[in-house]
Every structure is written in C-alpha cells, then in structure tokens.
Amino acid sequence: MRRFSCIVGSVFLAMTQAQAELVINGSTISSNATVPVTNSNTYTPNNNFQSCLANLRSQAIAAGVSGSTYDRYTQNLTPDYSVIDKLNYQPEFSTPIWDYLSGLVDEERVALGKQKLAQHRDVLNRASQV
C-alpha cells in the first residue's frame, strides 16, 4: 500500500482508492493506488479546501483536462491534515543547514555532475538558447 500526499498551496490532499489517467499534451499520466487516509484532530477541514479544488479545476481545464475527468478523479478527495504535523520533522527543517547540505553534496556527486555536464553540454547549450 502506498501513501500519496500532495501539497497544493497549503492544502494537503489524500485520495482513498483511485485510478487516475490524464492526457495532457499527448502524454498519459496514470496512477493506480490504494491510499489510506488518516484522521488528525490537530487540524480541521475548512471551506478553503473546496475553494482550492474549484481553482484547480479551472487550471486543469486550461491545461486540457476535461471537466468531467477532473470531477471524476477529485470527487472523493479529502484533506489529510496529518501531513502538516509531519512537515516540521523533515530533515531540511530539523537538521542544521551545514549537516543537511553535507548529506546531499559530496565529492562523488559533484564529480558525477561535472561528468554529466560535459557529456550533455551540447544539448544543454541548445536548450538554453530556446
């Protein structure tokens, strides 16, 4: 069982059982997951959740997702406010900055990055001109 939480502004969403398939600009994005939704007494739902979904609906339609598709895959969404409690325990917030960075950046990663830059320099240069 996988757990998905999605940050949309300050709203956290959790889908119960869902299978989503969206086609945007010719690309198909699919997801089939069983997702537990936990309840938290720390935060309570408010009207902003429905407002957020309505705002996202107009953005999805503008991106080429049909209204019926959006409605079908968002009708059972509920806020998962337990995620908010967990935010402060993420390493970028709970570890001193230099310790956090030293865990992310080391000589091996820098060397690999330089190697990939050299390998793909032509493509990157062309992309930066667009």
Short mmCIF file of C-alpha atoms in Angstrom, two decimals:
data_model
loop_
_atom_site.label_atom_id
_atom_site.label_comp_id
_atom_site.label_asym_id
_atom_site.label_seq_id
_atom_site.Cartn_x
_atom_site.Cartn_y
_atom_site.Cartn_z
CA MET A 1 0.00 0.00 0.00
CA ARG A 2 1.42 3.39 -0.96
CA ARG A 3 0.57 6.70 0.62
CA PHE A 4 0.41 9.83 -1.51
CA SER A 5 0.02 13.30 -0.16
CA CYS A 6 0.09 16.28 -2.41
CA ILE A 7 0.78 19.84 -1.38
CA VAL A 8 -1.41 22.35 -3.19
CA GLY A 9 -0.79 25.73 -1.64
CA SER A 10 -1.47 24.99 2.00
CA VAL A 11 -3.93 22.22 1.23
CA PHE A 12 -2.92 18.60 1.59
CA LEU A 13 -4.87 16.03 -0.34
CA ALA A 14 -5.17 12.32 0.08
CA MET A 15 -7.00 10.05 -2.32
CA THR A 16 -8.75 7.00 -0.97
CA GLN A 17 -8.87 4.40 -3.77
CA ALA A 18 -8.29 5.97 -7.12
CA GLN A 19 -7.21 5.21 -10.60
CA ALA A 20 -6.31 8.36 -12.48
CA GLU A 21 -5.48 8.72 -16.11
CA LEU A 22 -4.98 12.16 -17.56
CA VAL A 23 -3.87 13.00 -21.05
CA ILE A 24 -2.16 16.37 -21.30
CA ASN A 25 -0.37 17.44 -24.47
CA GLY A 26 -0.40 13.88 -25.76
CA SER A 27 1.21 12.40 -22.62
CA THR A 28 -0.70 9.94 -20.46
CA ILE A 29 -0.17 10.03 -16.73
CA SER A 30 -1.65 7.11 -14.81
CA SER A 31 -1.83 6.17 -11.19
CA ASN A 32 -3.47 3.22 -9.50
CA ALA A 33 -3.02 3.27 -5.77
CA THR A 34 -4.77 2.34 -2.58
CA VAL A 35 -4.20 5.18 -0.21
CA PRO A 36 -5.03 5.21 3.50
CA VAL A 37 -6.39 8.46 4.84
CA THR A 38 -5.53 9.22 8.43
CA ASN A 39 -7.51 11.49 10.67
CA SER A 40 -5.88 14.15 12.76
CA ASN A 41 -7.55 16.15 15.47
CA THR A 42 -4.88 18.83 15.21
CA TYR A 43 -6.37 20.44 12.10
CA THR A 44 -9.95 20.67 10.98
CA PRO A 45 -11.28 20.94 7.45
CA ASN A 46 -12.48 24.30 6.25
CA ASN A 47 -14.18 25.81 3.24
CA ASN A 48 -10.81 26.63 1.66
CA PHE A 49 -10.45 23.02 0.56
CA GLN A 50 -13.46 23.20 -1.76
CA SER A 51 -12.34 26.63 -3.00
CA CYS A 52 -8.92 25.20 -3.76
CA LEU A 53 -10.42 22.29 -5.71
CA ALA A 54 -12.57 24.72 -7.70
CA ASN A 55 -9.49 26.82 -8.51
CA LEU A 56 -7.51 23.74 -9.52
CA ARG A 57 -10.41 22.63 -11.73
CA SER A 58 -10.18 25.79 -13.83
CA GLN A 59 -6.40 25.34 -14.10
CA ALA A 60 -6.81 21.69 -15.14
CA ILE A 61 -9.35 22.65 -17.80
CA ALA A 62 -6.98 25.34 -19.09
CA ALA A 63 -4.27 22.64 -19.32
CA GLY A 64 -6.53 20.42 -21.44
CA VAL A 65 -8.15 18.15 -18.83
CA SER A 66 -11.90 17.83 -19.34
CA GLY A 67 -14.14 18.99 -16.52
CA SER A 68 -15.75 15.56 -16.27
CA THR A 69 -12.35 13.87 -15.94
CA TYR A 70 -11.28 16.32 -13.24
CA ASP A 71 -14.56 15.85 -11.37
CA ARG A 72 -14.35 12.06 -11.58
CA TYR A 73 -10.88 11.94 -10.02
CA THR A 74 -11.37 14.63 -7.39
CA GLN A 75 -14.85 13.80 -6.13
CA ASN A 76 -13.54 11.61 -3.29
CA LEU A 77 -10.59 13.77 -2.28
CA THR A 78 -10.42 14.77 1.34
CA PRO A 79 -7.85 16.88 3.18
CA ASP A 80 -5.16 14.93 5.02
CA TYR A 81 -4.13 17.41 7.68
CA SER A 82 -1.87 14.88 9.44
CA VAL A 83 0.76 15.75 6.83
CA ILE A 84 1.04 19.27 8.25
CA ASP A 85 2.15 17.84 11.60
CA LYS A 86 4.92 15.92 9.86
CA LEU A 87 6.33 18.88 7.93
CA ASN A 88 8.45 20.12 10.82
CA TYR A 89 10.18 16.75 11.05
CA GLN A 90 11.56 16.85 7.50
CA PRO A 91 15.39 16.88 7.53
CA GLU A 92 15.58 20.27 5.84
CA PHE A 93 13.79 21.74 8.88
CA SER A 94 15.17 19.59 11.70
CA THR A 95 18.86 19.28 10.76
CA PRO A 96 21.36 22.15 10.96
CA ILE A 97 21.85 23.55 7.45
CA TRP A 98 25.51 22.54 7.05
CA ASP A 99 24.82 18.99 8.24
CA TYR A 100 21.87 18.79 5.86
CA LEU A 101 23.91 20.05 2.89
CA SER A 102 26.86 17.79 3.65
CA GLY A 103 24.49 14.84 3.42
CA LEU A 104 23.34 15.99 -0.01
CA VAL A 105 26.57 17.20 -1.59
CA ASP A 106 29.81 15.25 -1.59
CA GLU A 107 32.81 14.99 -3.89
CA GLU A 108 31.41 11.96 -5.71
CA ARG A 109 28.15 13.73 -6.57
CA VAL A 110 29.98 16.87 -7.69
CA ALA A 111 32.29 14.79 -9.92
CA LEU A 112 29.33 12.92 -11.40
CA GLY A 113 27.54 16.23 -12.02
CA LYS A 114 30.57 17.63 -13.84
CA GLN A 115 30.83 14.45 -15.90
CA LYS A 116 27.16 14.64 -16.91
CA LEU A 117 27.52 18.34 -17.72
CA ALA A 118 30.43 17.59 -20.06
CA GLN A 119 28.56 14.65 -21.59
CA HIS A 120 25.42 16.69 -22.32
CA ARG A 121 26.96 20.14 -22.86
CA ASP A 122 25.81 20.46 -26.50
CA VAL A 123 22.21 19.58 -25.70
CA LEU A 124 22.16 21.87 -22.66
CA ASN A 125 23.62 24.75 -24.67
CA ARG A 126 20.98 24.31 -27.36
CA ALA A 127 18.21 24.11 -24.76
CA SER A 128 19.40 27.30 -23.07
CA GLN A 129 19.10 29.16 -26.39
CA VAL A 130 15.38 28.43 -26.72
#
